[in-house]
């Protein structure tokens, strides 16, 4: 099994953290630039996006949360769904909304127009980031050590991506609780090995 990823994608990071927490070796990861349409990626995923997983037998598996679903069935323990399923899924949904909004702005700014964030759609995404983070900050996903659930994973991935891409944005509100959650998971190998960076 190998995963095609890049060094910044929050979606790829979710899949990679989940794989590592389930005991898979991230060693065979292949770093690609999805915007460069590399053949190896397109051969597996016509959408040309990361994460793209080539599972044993050669079948491609794409979409971060589908990869997670597949993993839960393949390797049930440790479960990434936590003990309070309703809350975990609800909080993970919020974090995914923030991640989608951030990725949308970054894509618009980098692939279309540096001012894309100021467009009507860009401003809606900005609002989503601010209002989506507020309830996560007010009531962060619970973490008591050990394997994290998907709410913890997505909230930390959202926090780190916010820091990577929007640290200087004046409209970003402080999130000390999410920073504390990030700190609580920072030493887990799955998180440590996947901290995003601009290559
Ligand atoms: N829904 C997908 C989104 C994946 C995605 O958009 N990945 C970005 C990187 S952050 C990408 O590869 N973009 C290239 C493109 O859209 O062509 C998932 O959850 O895996």
CSV table of C-alpha atoms in Angstrom, one decimal, chain A:
chain,number,residue,atom,x,y,z
A,1,UNK,CA,0.0,0.0,0.0
A,2,UNK,CA,1.3,3.5,-0.7
A,3,UNK,CA,-0.2,6.9,-0.3
A,4,UNK,CA,0.2,9.8,-2.6
A,5,UNK,CA,0.3,13.0,-0.6
A,6,UNK,CA,1.8,16.4,-0.5
A,7,UNK,CA,3.3,18.3,2.4
A,8,UNK,CA,0.4,20.8,3.1
A,9,UNK,CA,-2.9,19.1,2.3
A,10,UNK,CA,-5.2,18.9,5.4
A,11,UNK,CA,-7.1,16.1,3.7
A,12,UNK,CA,-4.0,14.1,3.1
A,13,UNK,CA,-2.9,14.7,6.6
A,14,UNK,CA,-6.2,13.4,8.0
A,15,UNK,CA,-5.8,10.2,6.0
A,16,UNK,CA,-2.1,9.9,7.0
A,17,UNK,CA,-2.8,10.4,10.7
A,18,UNK,CA,-5.6,7.8,10.5
A,19,UNK,CA,-3.3,5.3,8.7
A,20,UNK,CA,-0.5,5.8,11.2
A,21,UNK,CA,-2.8,5.5,14.2
A,22,UNK,CA,-4.0,2.2,12.7
A,23,UNK,CA,-0.5,0.9,12.5
A,24,UNK,CA,0.3,1.4,8.8
A,25,UNK,CA,3.8,2.5,7.8
A,26,UNK,CA,3.8,6.0,6.2
A,27,UNK,CA,7.3,5.3,4.8
A,28,UNK,CA,6.0,4.4,1.3
A,29,UNK,CA,4.3,7.8,1.0
A,30,UNK,CA,5.0,9.6,-2.3
A,31,UNK,CA,5.0,13.4,-2.3
A,32,UNK,CA,3.3,14.8,-5.5
A,33,UNK,CA,2.1,18.2,-6.6
A,34,UNK,CA,-1.5,17.6,-7.5
A,35,UNK,CA,-1.6,20.8,-9.5
A,36,UNK,CA,1.1,19.5,-11.7
A,37,UNK,CA,-1.1,16.6,-12.9
A,38,UNK,CA,1.6,13.9,-12.3
A,39,UNK,CA,1.0,10.7,-14.2
A,40,UNK,CA,1.3,8.5,-11.2
A,41,UNK,CA,-1.5,10.4,-9.5
A,42,UNK,CA,-3.8,10.7,-12.5
A,43,UNK,CA,-3.5,7.0,-13.2
A,44,UNK,CA,-5.1,6.3,-9.8
A,45,UNK,CA,-7.3,9.3,-9.4
A,46,UNK,CA,-8.8,11.1,-12.3
A,47,UNK,CA,-9.6,14.0,-10.0
A,48,UNK,CA,-5.8,14.4,-9.5
A,49,UNK,CA,-6.1,15.1,-5.8
A,50,UNK,CA,-4.4,14.0,-2.7
A,51,UNK,CA,-4.8,11.9,-0.6
A,52,UNK,CA,-4.8,9.0,-3.1
A,53,UNK,CA,-4.1,5.6,-1.7
A,54,UNK,CA,-3.1,2.6,-3.7
A,55,UNK,CA,-4.3,-0.3,-1.6
A,56,UNK,CA,-2.9,-3.7,-1.9
A,57,UNK,CA,-4.0,-5.3,-5.2
A,58,UNK,CA,-3.7,-1.9,-6.9
A,59,UNK,CA,-7.1,-0.5,-6.3
A,60,UNK,CA,-7.2,3.2,-5.7
A,61,UNK,CA,-8.9,4.6,-2.7
A,62,UNK,CA,-9.6,8.4,-2.5
A,63,UNK,CA,-11.4,10.9,-0.4
A,64,UNK,CA,-10.0,11.4,3.1
A,65,UNK,CA,-13.2,10.5,5.0
A,66,UNK,CA,-13.8,7.4,2.8
A,67,UNK,CA,-10.3,6.3,3.5
A,68,UNK,CA,-11.1,6.6,7.2
A,69,UNK,CA,-14.3,4.6,6.8
A,70,UNK,CA,-12.4,1.9,4.9
A,71,UNK,CA,-9.8,1.9,7.7
A,72,UNK,CA,-12.4,1.5,10.4
A,73,UNK,CA,-13.6,-1.7,8.8
A,74,UNK,CA,-10.2,-3.0,7.9
A,75,UNK,CA,-8.6,-2.3,11.2
A,76,UNK,CA,-11.3,-1.8,13.8
A,77,UNK,CA,-8.9,-1.1,16.7
A,78,UNK,CA,-8.1,1.4,17.9
A,79,UNK,CA,-11.4,3.0,16.7
A,80,UNK,CA,-11.2,6.6,15.5
A,81,UNK,CA,-14.9,7.1,16.2
A,82,UNK,CA,-14.4,7.6,20.0
A,83,UNK,CA,-16.9,6.8,22.7
A,84,UNK,CA,-19.4,9.6,22.1
A,85,UNK,CA,-20.2,9.0,18.5
A,86,UNK,CA,-22.8,11.8,18.1
A,87,UNK,CA,-20.5,14.5,19.5
A,88,UNK,CA,-17.4,13.2,17.7
A,89,UNK,CA,-19.2,13.1,14.3
A,90,UNK,CA,-20.7,16.5,14.9
A,91,UNK,CA,-17.4,18.2,15.9
A,92,UNK,CA,-15.5,16.5,13.1
A,93,UNK,CA,-18.2,17.9,10.7
A,94,UNK,CA,-17.6,21.4,11.9
A,95,UNK,CA,-13.8,21.0,11.6
A,96,UNK,CA,-14.2,19.6,8.1
A,97,UNK,CA,-16.3,22.7,7.2
A,98,UNK,CA,-13.5,24.9,8.3
A,99,UNK,CA,-10.9,22.8,6.5
A,100,UNK,CA,-13.0,22.9,3.3
A,101,UNK,CA,-13.3,26.7,3.6
A,102,UNK,CA,-9.6,27.2,4.1
A,103,UNK,CA,-8.6,24.9,1.3
A,104,UNK,CA,-11.1,26.7,-1.0
A,105,UNK,CA,-9.6,30.1,-0.3
A,106,UNK,CA,-6.0,28.8,-0.7
A,107,UNK,CA,-6.9,27.2,-4.0
A,108,UNK,CA,-8.6,30.3,-5.2
A,109,UNK,CA,-5.7,32.5,-4.2
A,110,UNK,CA,-3.0,30.3,-5.6
A,111,UNK,CA,-4.6,28.9,-8.7
A,112,UNK,CA,-6.8,31.8,-9.8
A,113,UNK,CA,-6.3,35.2,-8.3
A,114,UNK,CA,-4.4,36.4,-5.2
A,115,UNK,CA,-7.4,38.5,-4.4
A,116,UNK,CA,-9.8,35.6,-4.6
A,117,UNK,CA,-10.3,35.6,-0.8
A,118,UNK,CA,-12.1,39.0,-1.2
A,119,UNK,CA,-14.6,37.8,-3.7
A,120,UNK,CA,-18.2,37.1,-2.6
A,121,UNK,CA,-17.5,33.3,-2.3
A,122,UNK,CA,-14.1,34.0,-0.7
A,123,UNK,CA,-15.7,36.1,2.0
A,124,UNK,CA,-18.3,33.5,2.6
A,125,UNK,CA,-15.5,30.9,3.1
A,126,UNK,CA,-13.7,33.4,5.5
A,127,UNK,CA,-16.9,33.8,7.5
A,128,UNK,CA,-17.1,30.0,7.7
A,129,UNK,CA,-13.6,29.8,9.1
A,130,UNK,CA,-14.4,32.3,11.8
A,131,UNK,CA,-17.8,31.0,12.8
A,132,UNK,CA,-16.8,27.4,12.3
A,133,UNK,CA,-13.9,27.7,14.7
A,134,UNK,CA,-15.8,29.5,17.4
A,135,UNK,CA,-17.8,26.5,18.7
A,136,UNK,CA,-14.8,24.3,18.3
A,137,UNK,CA,-12.8,26.7,20.5
A,138,UNK,CA,-15.7,27.1,23.0
A,139,UNK,CA,-16.0,23.3,23.3
A,140,UNK,CA,-12.9,21.6,21.9
A,141,UNK,CA,-13.0,17.9,21.2
A,142,UNK,CA,-12.2,16.0,24.4
A,143,UNK,CA,-8.8,14.3,24.5
A,144,UNK,CA,-7.4,12.3,27.4
A,145,UNK,CA,-4.4,10.8,25.7
A,146,UNK,CA,-4.0,7.6,23.7
A,147,UNK,CA,-5.4,7.1,20.2
A,148,UNK,CA,-7.4,10.2,19.1
A,149,UNK,CA,-10.8,10.2,17.6
A,150,UNK,CA,-11.8,11.8,14.3
A,151,UNK,CA,-13.0,15.0,16.1
A,152,UNK,CA,-9.5,15.4,17.6
A,153,UNK,CA,-7.7,14.6,14.4
A,154,UNK,CA,-9.8,17.0,12.2
A,155,UNK,CA,-9.6,19.8,14.8
A,156,UNK,CA,-5.8,19.6,15.1
A,157,UNK,CA,-5.4,19.4,11.4
A,158,UNK,CA,-7.7,22.4,11.0
A,159,UNK,CA,-5.7,24.3,13.6
A,160,UNK,CA,-2.3,23.5,12.0
A,161,UNK,CA,-3.5,24.4,8.6
A,162,UNK,CA,-4.9,27.7,9.9
A,163,UNK,CA,-1.5,28.4,11.4
A,164,UNK,CA,0.3,27.5,8.2
A,165,UNK,CA,-1.9,29.5,5.8
A,166,UNK,CA,-3.7,32.2,7.7
A,167,UNK,CA,-1.4,33.1,10.7
A,168,UNK,CA,-1.1,36.7,9.4
A,169,UNK,CA,-4.8,37.2,8.5
A,170,UNK,CA,-6.2,40.0,10.7
A,171,UNK,CA,-9.7,38.4,10.8
A,172,UNK,CA,-8.5,35.1,12.5
A,173,UNK,CA,-9.6,35.0,16.1
A,174,UNK,CA,-7.4,33.5,18.8
A,175,UNK,CA,-7.9,29.8,19.5
A,176,UNK,CA,-6.0,29.0,22.7
A,177,UNK,CA,-8.1,25.9,23.5
A,178,UNK,CA,-7.4,24.5,20.1
A,179,UNK,CA,-3.7,25.3,20.6
A,180,UNK,CA,-3.8,23.3,23.8
A,181,UNK,CA,-5.4,20.4,22.0
A,182,UNK,CA,-2.7,20.6,19.4
A,183,UNK,CA,-0.1,20.6,22.1
A,184,UNK,CA,-1.6,17.6,23.8
A,185,UNK,CA,-1.3,15.5,20.5
A,186,UNK,CA,1.9,17.0,19.3
A,187,UNK,CA,4.2,14.2,20.5
A,188,UNK,CA,2.1,11.3,19.0
A,189,UNK,CA,4.2,10.0,16.1
A,190,UNK,CA,1.2,10.2,13.7
A,191,UNK,CA,0.8,13.9,14.3
A,192,UNK,CA,4.5,14.6,14.6
A,193,UNK,CA,5.4,12.9,11.3
A,194,UNK,CA,2.7,14.8,9.4
A,195,UNK,CA,3.0,18.4,10.5
A,196,UNK,CA,2.3,20.5,7.4
A,197,UNK,CA,5.0,22.6,5.7
A,198,UNK,CA,5.5,24.5,2.5
A,199,UNK,CA,8.1,22.6,0.5
